[in-house]
Amino acid sequence: MDAHPLPMDIGAIAQLAEIKRIYSAMETSLPASGPVCVLVTSAERREGKTTAAAGLAALAASRSGRRALAVDLNWHAPALHRCFGLDLVNGTTLRDGASALESVRPTGVADLELLAAFASVPDGTDQNVLGTDIMRQARNAYDMVFVDASSVFPTNRRMMDPIAMSKAADGVVLVVLAGVTPRQHVRKAQMMLHTAGSKLLGVIVNQWRNPLV
Amino acid sequence: MGFLIKRYMSSIRTRGLWLLLAIVPPLLYLGLAYSRIDRYTVRQDVGISMDAPMTVATSPVDFVRMSDLLAKPTELFMDRLALRELYGRVHPGASIDLSGPQYEALLRAVDASMSLTALPKAGVRIAYHGENPETGGTLVEFFSSRLIKRAEEGVRRSHLAASRTMKKAGEPGGAGSQGPDAPARLMGTMVTEAHRAMWRPERLSPLVQIAIISLVAVLVLLGILEWADTSFKSERQVARYLGAPVLGSLPNLRKVSKTLGAWRRE
């Protein structure tokens, strides 16, 4: 099993005032009732998508007892499972979104479950279609679904495209690593999401590498 | 404005090692200075006894000992008559102006660059320490021959004085008696040595100037790098540039973790 990627456990991150503020701001843009699926992405890699998705999912689960699911749809570079100390899932018998949900596991955080990334999937599987189906199935089965997607750039043929999958989400959160990511790349990712018809809930600014903070 | 200053200071802190670049030009300057030969020593040894009588420039009859001249070399080098002659050699055909800049420059050059020292065995060394080996050769040759002439004249004067004293006393002897034929002679040939050094006191000023200019250049470079950095530095920039709502900020979890850890330990 890989090392824990974060310096704090997810329960502690979910209790940070900043996460609570982000969650409250995001809630105002989401449907007041019914299941919600939020896709978390970023313009480039390593901007803090996994931290944001895991923290928001843990906070959502701790509030009003709603069943929450964290889904790792960044199969090219998975990390969400490490936040909860779990392993990747074997997906050789994967058929569709419903069968994928059979691999959901508890996380140790009350009312929060995890669908980790699949280490391998059957040959010929269209990962974007499968990912979209997983999101739809998860939205039907849980109150809150947080998807840790891959970054918009750089693109490659094996990636699960967050732009394509974002249409299946009720909203998209864009994580921006301050002090690192060029603003033009963020604008480009934003425009691509907009063109795809995705609903951008807002931006989370990750101050991890911002020297001014 | 305050934000820009904060950004600039942060850039300097973040890229602090870049400031080391400022020491490269001063080091290059010293390296280049060391690679150049910029000093020469031209020397000529003259065999002469320390008791040898030497003429005095200010008197047509008096003489001093060589050891006295060694104690006060300006008697040799600042001899006005000699300097006039030297001026004629250095500037052939030019009329001499004792208050002119060329004559003053010659005085300063001789005063600053010529030395007269004793050798372990009977003899002295006339040396030039300066930047121009040709000038050094001219000066050393001139003052060497001048020293020999003064020694020869000094011997003649001393014999005259001795004969006058003996005549007064009624003793035999007189102006016809002679001493040794050559009281002073050149020992070997003139030697020229080249020198180079990394540090000389006159290099302090240009070195400081280069260091200051380098530091300013690096600081300007850091400013340009910061100006060219198109990443977001604040939530306000994100909101203005993207026109999208900023939900909030994720703090630096490492810092938070340390703070929480310290807080728990307390």
Coordinates of C-alpha atoms in Angstrom, one line a residue:
Chain A
M1 CA 0.0 0.0 0.0
D2 CA 1.2 3.5 -0.9
A3 CA 2.0 6.0 1.8
H4 CA -0.6 8.4 3.0
P5 CA -0.3 11.5 0.7
L6 CA -1.5 14.1 3.2
P7 CA 0.1 15.4 6.4
M8 CA -3.3 15.2 8.2
D9 CA -6.0 12.6 8.4
I10 CA -9.2 13.2 6.4
G11 CA -11.3 13.6 9.6
A12 CA -9.1 16.5 10.7
I13 CA -9.1 18.1 7.3
A14 CA -13.0 18.0 7.2
Q15 CA -13.1 19.9 10.4
L16 CA -11.0 22.8 9.1
A17 CA -12.8 26.1 9.0
E18 CA -11.7 26.6 5.5
I19 CA -13.3 23.4 4.3
K20 CA -16.5 24.2 6.1
R21 CA -16.6 27.6 4.4
I22 CA -15.9 26.0 1.0
Y23 CA -18.7 23.5 1.6
S24 CA -21.2 26.2 2.7
A25 CA -20.4 28.4 -0.4
M26 CA -20.7 25.3 -2.6
E27 CA -24.0 24.3 -1.0
T28 CA -25.7 27.5 -2.1
S29 CA -25.2 26.6 -5.7
L30 CA -26.4 23.1 -5.4
P31 CA -30.0 21.7 -5.4
A32 CA -31.6 22.1 -2.0
S33 CA -32.9 18.6 -2.0
G34 CA -32.2 15.3 -3.7
P35 CA -28.9 13.6 -4.4
V36 CA -25.9 15.7 -5.6
C37 CA -22.9 14.7 -7.6
V38 CA -19.9 17.1 -7.5
L39 CA -16.9 16.6 -9.8
V40 CA -13.6 18.0 -8.6
T41 CA -11.0 18.8 -11.2
S42 CA -8.2 21.2 -11.9
A43 CA -6.3 22.6 -14.9
E44 CA -3.1 20.8 -14.2
R45 CA -1.9 17.8 -12.1
R46 CA -1.1 18.0 -8.4
E47 CA -3.2 21.0 -7.7
G48 CA -5.1 19.5 -4.7
K49 CA -8.1 17.8 -6.3
T50 CA -7.8 14.8 -4.0
T51 CA -7.4 16.8 -0.8
A52 CA -10.4 18.9 -1.7
A53 CA -12.6 16.0 -2.8
A54 CA -11.8 13.9 0.3
G55 CA -12.2 16.8 2.7
L56 CA -15.5 17.9 1.2
A57 CA -16.8 14.3 1.1
A58 CA -15.8 13.7 4.8
L59 CA -17.5 16.9 5.8
A60 CA -20.6 16.1 3.8
A61 CA -20.9 12.7 5.5
S62 CA -20.5 14.3 8.9
R63 CA -23.4 16.7 8.3
S64 CA -27.0 15.6 8.9
G65 CA -26.2 12.0 8.5
R66 CA -26.3 12.0 4.7
R67 CA -24.7 9.1 3.0
A68 CA -21.7 10.2 1.1
L69 CA -19.5 8.5 -1.5
A70 CA -16.1 9.5 -2.6
V71 CA -15.3 8.2 -6.1
D72 CA -11.8 8.2 -7.6
L73 CA -12.2 8.6 -11.4
N74 CA -8.6 9.5 -11.9
W75 CA -7.5 6.0 -12.8
H76 CA -4.4 7.2 -14.7
A77 CA -2.9 8.6 -11.5
P78 CA -5.1 7.5 -8.5
A79 CA -4.6 8.9 -5.1
L80 CA -7.9 9.1 -3.2
H81 CA -7.6 5.5 -1.8
R82 CA -4.3 6.5 0.0
C83 CA -6.1 9.3 1.9
F84 CA -8.2 6.5 3.6
G85 CA -5.5 4.0 3.8
L86 CA -7.1 1.6 1.3
D87 CA -5.9 -0.2 -1.8
L88 CA -6.9 0.1 -5.4
V89 CA -9.7 -2.1 -6.7
N90 CA -9.4 -5.0 -9.2
G91 CA -11.7 -4.2 -12.1
T92 CA -11.1 -7.1 -14.4
T93 CA -14.8 -8.2 -14.1
L94 CA -16.1 -4.7 -14.4
R95 CA -19.1 -4.4 -16.7
D96 CA -20.9 -1.2 -15.9
G97 CA -21.5 1.5 -13.3
A98 CA -23.7 -0.7 -11.2
S99 CA -21.1 -3.5 -11.0
A100 CA -18.5 -0.9 -10.1
L101 CA -20.4 0.1 -7.0
E102 CA -20.0 -3.4 -5.7
S103 CA -16.4 -2.4 -5.0
V104 CA -17.4 0.4 -2.6
R105 CA -15.8 0.1 0.8
P106 CA -16.2 1.9 4.1
T107 CA -13.5 4.6 4.8
G108 CA -13.5 4.7 8.6
V109 CA -15.3 8.1 8.5
A110 CA -18.9 7.7 9.5
D111 CA -21.4 7.6 6.6
L112 CA -18.6 8.0 4.0
E113 CA -17.7 5.3 1.6
L114 CA -15.1 5.1 -1.1
L115 CA -15.0 3.7 -4.6
A116 CA -11.3 3.6 -5.2
A117 CA -9.8 3.6 -8.6
F118 CA -9.6 0.4 -10.6
A119 CA -6.2 -1.0 -11.0
S120 CA -7.2 -2.7 -14.2
V121 CA -10.3 -2.8 -16.4
P122 CA -11.4 -5.2 -19.2
D123 CA -9.8 -4.5 -22.5
G124 CA -11.8 -2.3 -24.8
T125 CA -13.6 -0.5 -22.0
D126 CA -14.4 3.1 -22.8
Q127 CA -13.3 4.7 -19.5
N128 CA -15.2 7.9 -20.1
V129 CA -18.5 6.2 -20.7
L130 CA -17.9 3.8 -17.8
G131 CA -16.9 6.7 -15.5
T132 CA -20.0 8.7 -16.5
D133 CA -22.2 5.6 -15.8
I134 CA -20.5 5.1 -12.4
M135 CA -21.3 8.7 -11.5
R136 CA -25.0 8.3 -12.5
Q137 CA -25.3 5.0 -10.6
A138 CA -23.6 6.5 -7.5
R139 CA -25.9 9.6 -7.6
N140 CA -28.8 7.3 -7.5
A141 CA -27.5 5.3 -4.6
Y142 CA -26.0 8.1 -2.3
D143 CA -27.1 11.5 -1.1
M144 CA -23.7 13.2 -1.9
V145 CA -21.2 12.0 -4.4
F146 CA -17.8 13.6 -4.7
V147 CA -15.7 12.6 -7.7
D148 CA -12.0 13.1 -7.7
A149 CA -11.4 13.4 -11.4
S150 CA -8.2 13.8 -13.4
S151 CA -6.9 17.2 -14.4
V152 CA -7.9 18.9 -17.7
F153 CA -4.3 19.1 -18.8
P154 CA -2.2 17.5 -19.9
T155 CA -4.4 15.3 -22.1
N156 CA -3.5 11.7 -23.0
R157 CA -5.3 8.9 -24.6
R158 CA -5.5 6.9 -21.4
M159 CA -7.0 9.6 -19.3
M160 CA -10.6 9.8 -18.1
D161 CA -11.6 13.2 -19.5
P162 CA -13.1 15.4 -16.7
I163 CA -14.7 17.6 -19.4
A164 CA -16.6 14.6 -20.9
M165 CA -17.7 13.3 -17.4
S166 CA -18.5 16.7 -16.0
K167 CA -21.9 16.7 -17.8
A168 CA -23.0 13.9 -15.5
A169 CA -22.3 16.0 -12.4
D170 CA -24.6 18.6 -10.8
G171 CA -21.6 20.9 -10.5
V172 CA -17.9 21.1 -11.0
V173 CA -15.4 22.5 -8.6
L174 CA -12.1 23.8 -10.1
V175 CA -9.1 23.6 -7.8
V176 CA -6.3 26.1 -8.5
L177 CA -2.9 25.9 -7.0
A178 CA -1.9 29.4 -6.2
G179 CA 1.6 30.5 -7.0
V180 CA 2.2 27.7 -9.5
T181 CA -0.5 27.1 -12.2
P182 CA -0.3 29.7 -15.0
R183 CA -3.6 31.6 -15.1
Q184 CA -3.9 31.1 -18.8
H185 CA -4.2 27.3 -18.2
V186 CA -6.9 27.8 -15.6
R187 CA -8.8 30.1 -18.0
K188 CA -8.5 27.5 -20.8
A189 CA -9.8 24.7 -18.5
Q190 CA -12.7 27.0 -17.4
M191 CA -13.6 27.8 -21.0
M192 CA -13.5 24.1 -21.9
L193 CA -15.9 23.3 -19.0
H194 CA -18.1 26.1 -20.0
T195 CA -18.2 25.0 -23.7
A196 CA -19.0 21.4 -22.6
G197 CA -22.1 22.8 -20.7
S198 CA -20.8 22.0 -17.3
K199 CA -22.0 24.0 -14.3
L200 CA -19.0 25.5 -12.6
L201 CA -19.9 25.9 -8.9
G202 CA -16.7 27.8 -8.2
V203 CA -13.0 27.8 -7.6
I204 CA -11.1 26.5 -4.6
V205 CA -7.7 28.2 -4.3
N206 CA -5.1 25.9 -2.9
Q207 CA -2.6 27.9 -0.9
W208 CA -0.1 25.1 -0.4
R209 CA 2.6 26.6 -2.6
N210 CA 1.6 30.2 -2.4
P211 CA 4.7 32.0 -1.0
L212 CA 2.6 35.1 -0.1
V213 CA 0.5 33.2 2.4
Chain B
M1 CA 1.3 48.9 -4.3
G2 CA 1.7 47.2 -1.0
F3 CA 0.7 43.9 -2.6
L4 CA 3.3 44.4 -5.3
I5 CA 6.0 45.1 -2.7
K6 CA 4.9 42.0 -0.8
R7 CA 5.1 39.9 -4.0
Y8 CA 8.5 41.3 -4.7
M9 CA 9.9 40.6 -1.2
S10 CA 8.4 37.1 -1.4
S11 CA 10.1 36.5 -4.7
I12 CA 13.4 37.5 -3.2
R13 CA 12.8 35.2 -0.2
T14 CA 11.7 32.3 -2.5
R15 CA 14.6 32.7 -4.9
G16 CA 17.1 33.8 -2.3
L17 CA 19.9 31.6 -3.9
W18 CA 19.7 33.7 -7.0
L19 CA 21.4 36.4 -5.1
L20 CA 24.5 34.4 -5.2
L21 CA 24.7 35.3 -8.9
A22 CA 25.6 38.7 -7.8
I23 CA 29.1 37.5 -6.7
V24 CA 29.8 36.0 -10.1
P25 CA 30.8 39.3 -11.8
P26 CA 33.1 40.4 -9.0
L27 CA 34.8 37.0 -9.0
L28 CA 35.1 37.2 -12.8
Y29 CA 36.6 40.7 -12.5
L30 CA 39.2 39.4 -10.0
G31 CA 39.9 36.4 -12.1
L32 CA 40.5 38.5 -15.2
A33 CA 42.6 40.9 -13.2
Y34 CA 44.7 37.9 -12.0
S35 CA 45.2 36.6 -15.6
R36 CA 46.7 39.9 -16.7
I37 CA 50.4 40.9 -16.0
D38 CA 50.1 44.4 -14.7
R39 CA 53.2 45.1 -12.7
Y40 CA 56.9 45.0 -13.6
T41 CA 60.0 45.1 -11.6
V42 CA 63.1 46.4 -13.4
R43 CA 66.3 46.2 -11.3
Q44 CA 69.9 46.9 -11.7
D45 CA 72.6 46.0 -9.1
V46 CA 75.5 48.4 -8.7
G47 CA 78.7 47.3 -6.9
I48 CA 79.7 50.1 -4.5
S49 CA 81.1 50.3 -1.0
M50 CA 78.9 51.7 1.7
D51 CA 81.7 54.1 2.6
A52 CA 82.1 55.4 -0.9
P53 CA 81.9 59.2 -1.1
M54 CA 79.0 60.5 -3.2
T55 CA 78.5 64.0 -4.4
V56 CA 75.8 66.2 -2.8
A57 CA 73.4 67.7 -5.4
T58 CA 73.1 71.0 -3.5
S59 CA 76.8 71.6 -3.1
P60 CA 79.7 71.7 -5.6
V61 CA 82.3 70.5 -3.1
D62 CA 80.6 68.5 -0.3
F63 CA 80.1 64.8 -0.4
V64 CA 78.3 62.1 1.7
R65 CA 78.8 58.4 2.1
M66 CA 76.8 55.8 0.2
S67 CA 75.2 54.6 3.4
D68 CA 73.8 58.1 3.9
L69 CA 72.3 58.1 0.4
L70 CA 70.7 54.7 1.2
A71 CA 69.1 56.2 4.3
K72 CA 67.7 59.0 2.2
P73 CA 67.1 57.8 -1.4
T74 CA 65.3 61.0 -2.4
E75 CA 68.8 62.6 -2.5
L76 CA 69.3 60.4 -5.5
F77 CA 65.9 60.2 -7.1
M78 CA 64.7 63.8 -6.4
D79 CA 67.9 65.5 -7.6
R80 CA 66.4 68.4 -9.6
L81 CA 69.4 68.6 -12.0
A82 CA 69.1 64.8 -12.6
L83 CA 65.4 65.1 -13.1
R84 CA 65.8 67.8 -15.7
E85 CA 68.2 65.6 -17.6
L86 CA 65.8 62.7 -17.3
Y87 CA 63.0 64.9 -18.6
G88 CA 65.1 65.6 -21.7
R89 CA 65.5 61.9 -22.2
V90 CA 61.8 61.0 -21.7
H91 CA 60.6 63.9 -23.8
P92 CA 63.3 64.5 -26.3
G93 CA 63.2 68.0 -27.9
A94 CA 60.5 69.3 -25.6
S95 CA 61.2 72.5 -23.6
I96 CA 61.0 71.8 -19.9
D97 CA 58.4 73.5 -17.8
L98 CA 59.1 73.0 -14.1
S99 CA 55.5 73.7 -13.2
G100 CA 54.0 71.9 -16.1
P101 CA 51.9 68.7 -15.8
Q102 CA 54.4 66.5 -17.6
Y103 CA 57.2 67.4 -15.3
E104 CA 55.0 66.9 -12.3
A105 CA 53.9 63.5 -13.6
L106 CA 57.6 62.5 -14.0
L107 CA 58.3 63.6 -10.4
R108 CA 55.4 61.6 -9.1
A109 CA 56.3 58.5 -11.2
V110 CA 59.9 58.6 -10.0
D111 CA 58.9 59.1 -6.4
A112 CA 56.3 56.4 -6.4
S113 CA 58.1 53.7 -8.4
M114 CA 61.9 53.9 -7.7
S115 CA 63.7 52.3 -4.8
L116 CA 67.2 52.1 -3.6
T117 CA 68.2 49.2 -1.3
A118 CA 71.4 47.7 0.0
L119 CA 72.7 44.3 -1.2
P120 CA 74.1 41.7 1.2
K121 CA 77.6 42.2 -0.3
A122 CA 79.0 45.6 -1.2
G123 CA 76.4 47.0 -3.5
V124 CA 73.0 48.5 -3.9
R125 CA 70.0 47.8 -6.0
I126 CA 68.1 50.4 -8.0
A127 CA 64.7 49.1 -8.8
Y128 CA 61.5 50.3 -10.6
H129 CA 58.1 48.9 -9.5
G130 CA 55.4 50.0 -11.9
E131 CA 53.2 49.3 -14.8
N132 CA 55.5 50.2 -17.7
P133 CA 58.6 48.1 -18.3
E134 CA 60.0 50.5 -20.9
T135 CA 59.7 53.5 -18.5
G136 CA 61.2 51.3 -15.8
G137 CA 64.1 50.4 -18.0
T138 CA 64.8 54.0 -18.8
L139 CA 64.6 55.1 -15.2
V140 CA 66.7 52.3 -13.8
E141 CA 69.4 52.8 -16.5
F142 CA 69.4 56.5 -15.9
F143 CA 69.7 56.4 -12.1
S144 CA 72.2 53.6 -12.2
S145 CA 74.5 55.7 -14.4
R146 CA 73.7 58.7 -12.3
L147 CA 74.8 56.8 -9.1
I148 CA 78.0 55.7 -10.7
K149 CA 78.8 59.2 -11.9
R150 CA 78.1 60.6 -8.4
A151 CA 80.4 58.0 -6.9
E152 CA 83.2 58.8 -9.3
E153 CA 82.7 62.6 -8.7
G154 CA 82.5 61.9 -5.0
V155 CA 85.8 60.1 -5.0
R156 CA 87.4 63.0 -6.9
R157 CA 86.0 65.5 -4.5
S158 CA 87.1 63.5 -1.5
H159 CA 90.7 63.4 -2.8
L160 CA 90.7 67.1 -3.5
A161 CA 89.5 67.7 0.1
A162 CA 92.2 65.4 1.4
S163 CA 94.9 67.0 -0.6
R164 CA 93.8 70.4 0.6
T165 CA 94.0 69.2 4.2
M166 CA 97.4 67.7 3.8
K167 CA 98.7 70.9 2.1
K168 CA 97.6 72.9 5.0
A169 CA 99.3 70.5 7.4
G170 CA 102.5 70.5 5.2
E171 CA 102.3 66.9 4.5
P172 CA 103.2 65.4 1.0
G173 CA 100.5 64.5 -1.4
G174 CA 98.1 66.6 -3.4
A175 CA 95.6 66.9 -6.2
G176 CA 97.5 64.5 -8.3
S177 CA 96.9 61.5 -6.0
Q178 CA 94.1 59.3 -7.2
G179 CA 91.9 56.6 -5.5
P180 CA 90.6 53.5 -7.1
D181 CA 89.7 53.8 -10.8
A182 CA 86.1 52.7 -10.5
P183 CA 84.4 53.2 -7.2
A184 CA 81.1 52.0 -8.6
R185 CA 80.3 49.6 -11.4
L186 CA 77.3 47.8 -12.8
M187 CA 76.8 44.3 -11.5
G188 CA 75.3 42.1 -14.2
T189 CA 72.6 43.2 -16.5
M190 CA 69.3 44.9 -16.0
V191 CA 66.6 42.4 -15.0
T192 CA 62.9 42.8 -15.7
E193 CA 60.3 40.7 -13.8
A194 CA 56.6 40.5 -14.6
H195 CA 54.0 40.3 -11.8
R196 CA 50.4 39.6 -11.5
A197 CA 48.0 39.5 -8.5
M198 CA 44.4 38.9 -7.8
W199 CA 44.1 41.7 -5.3
R200 CA 45.5 45.2 -5.3
P201 CA 44.2 48.1 -3.2
E202 CA 43.3 50.1 -6.3
R203 CA 40.9 47.4 -7.3
L204 CA 38.6 47.9 -4.3
S205 CA 36.6 50.8 -5.9
P206 CA 35.8 49.0 -9.2
L207 CA 35.1 45.8 -7.3
V208 CA 32.6 47.5 -5.1
Q209 CA 31.0 49.1 -8.1
I210 CA 30.7 45.8 -9.9
A211 CA 29.3 44.1 -6.8
I212 CA 26.7 46.8 -6.4
I213 CA 25.7 46.8 -10.1
S214 CA 25.5 42.9 -10.0
L215 CA 23.3 43.0 -7.0
V216 CA 21.0 45.5 -8.5
A217 CA 20.9 43.5 -11.8
V218 CA 20.0 40.3 -9.9
L219 CA 17.3 42.2 -7.9
V220 CA 15.9 43.5 -11.2
L221 CA 16.0 40.0 -12.7
L222 CA 14.1 38.7 -9.7
G223 CA 11.5 41.5 -10.3
I224 CA 11.2 40.5 -13.9
L225 CA 10.8 36.9 -13.1
E226 CA 8.1 37.7 -10.6
W227 CA 6.4 40.0 -13.1
A228 CA 6.6 37.2 -15.7
D229 CA 5.0 34.7 -13.3
T230 CA 1.4 34.4 -14.4
S231 CA 0.3 32.2 -11.5
F232 CA -2.4 33.4 -9.2
K233 CA -1.2 35.0 -6.0
S234 CA -4.5 35.8 -4.3
E235 CA -8.2 34.8 -4.3
R236 CA -9.0 38.3 -5.6
Q237 CA -6.9 37.7 -8.7
V238 CA -8.7 34.4 -9.3
A239 CA -12.1 36.0 -9.0
R240 CA -11.2 38.9 -11.2
Y241 CA -9.5 36.9 -13.9
L242 CA -11.9 34.0 -14.1
G243 CA -15.0 35.9 -13.3
A244 CA -16.1 32.8 -11.3
P245 CA -17.0 32.6 -7.6
V246 CA -14.2 31.7 -5.3
L247 CA -15.6 29.1 -2.8
G248 CA -12.6 29.5 -0.5
S249 CA -9.0 28.5 0.1
L250 CA -7.3 25.3 1.1
P251 CA -4.7 26.2 3.6
N252 CA -1.2 24.7 3.5
L253 CA -1.9 21.5 5.3
R254 CA 1.7 21.0 6.4
K255 CA 1.6 24.3 8.3
V256 CA -1.8 23.5 9.7
S257 CA -0.6 20.1 10.8
K258 CA 2.4 21.5 12.5
T259 CA 0.3 24.2 14.3
L260 CA -2.2 21.6 15.4
G261 CA 0.5 19.3 16.6
A262 CA 2.1 22.1 18.6
W263 CA -1.3 23.1 20.0
R264 CA -2.0 19.6 21.0
R265 CA 1.3 19.2 22.7
E266 CA 0.6 22.3 24.8

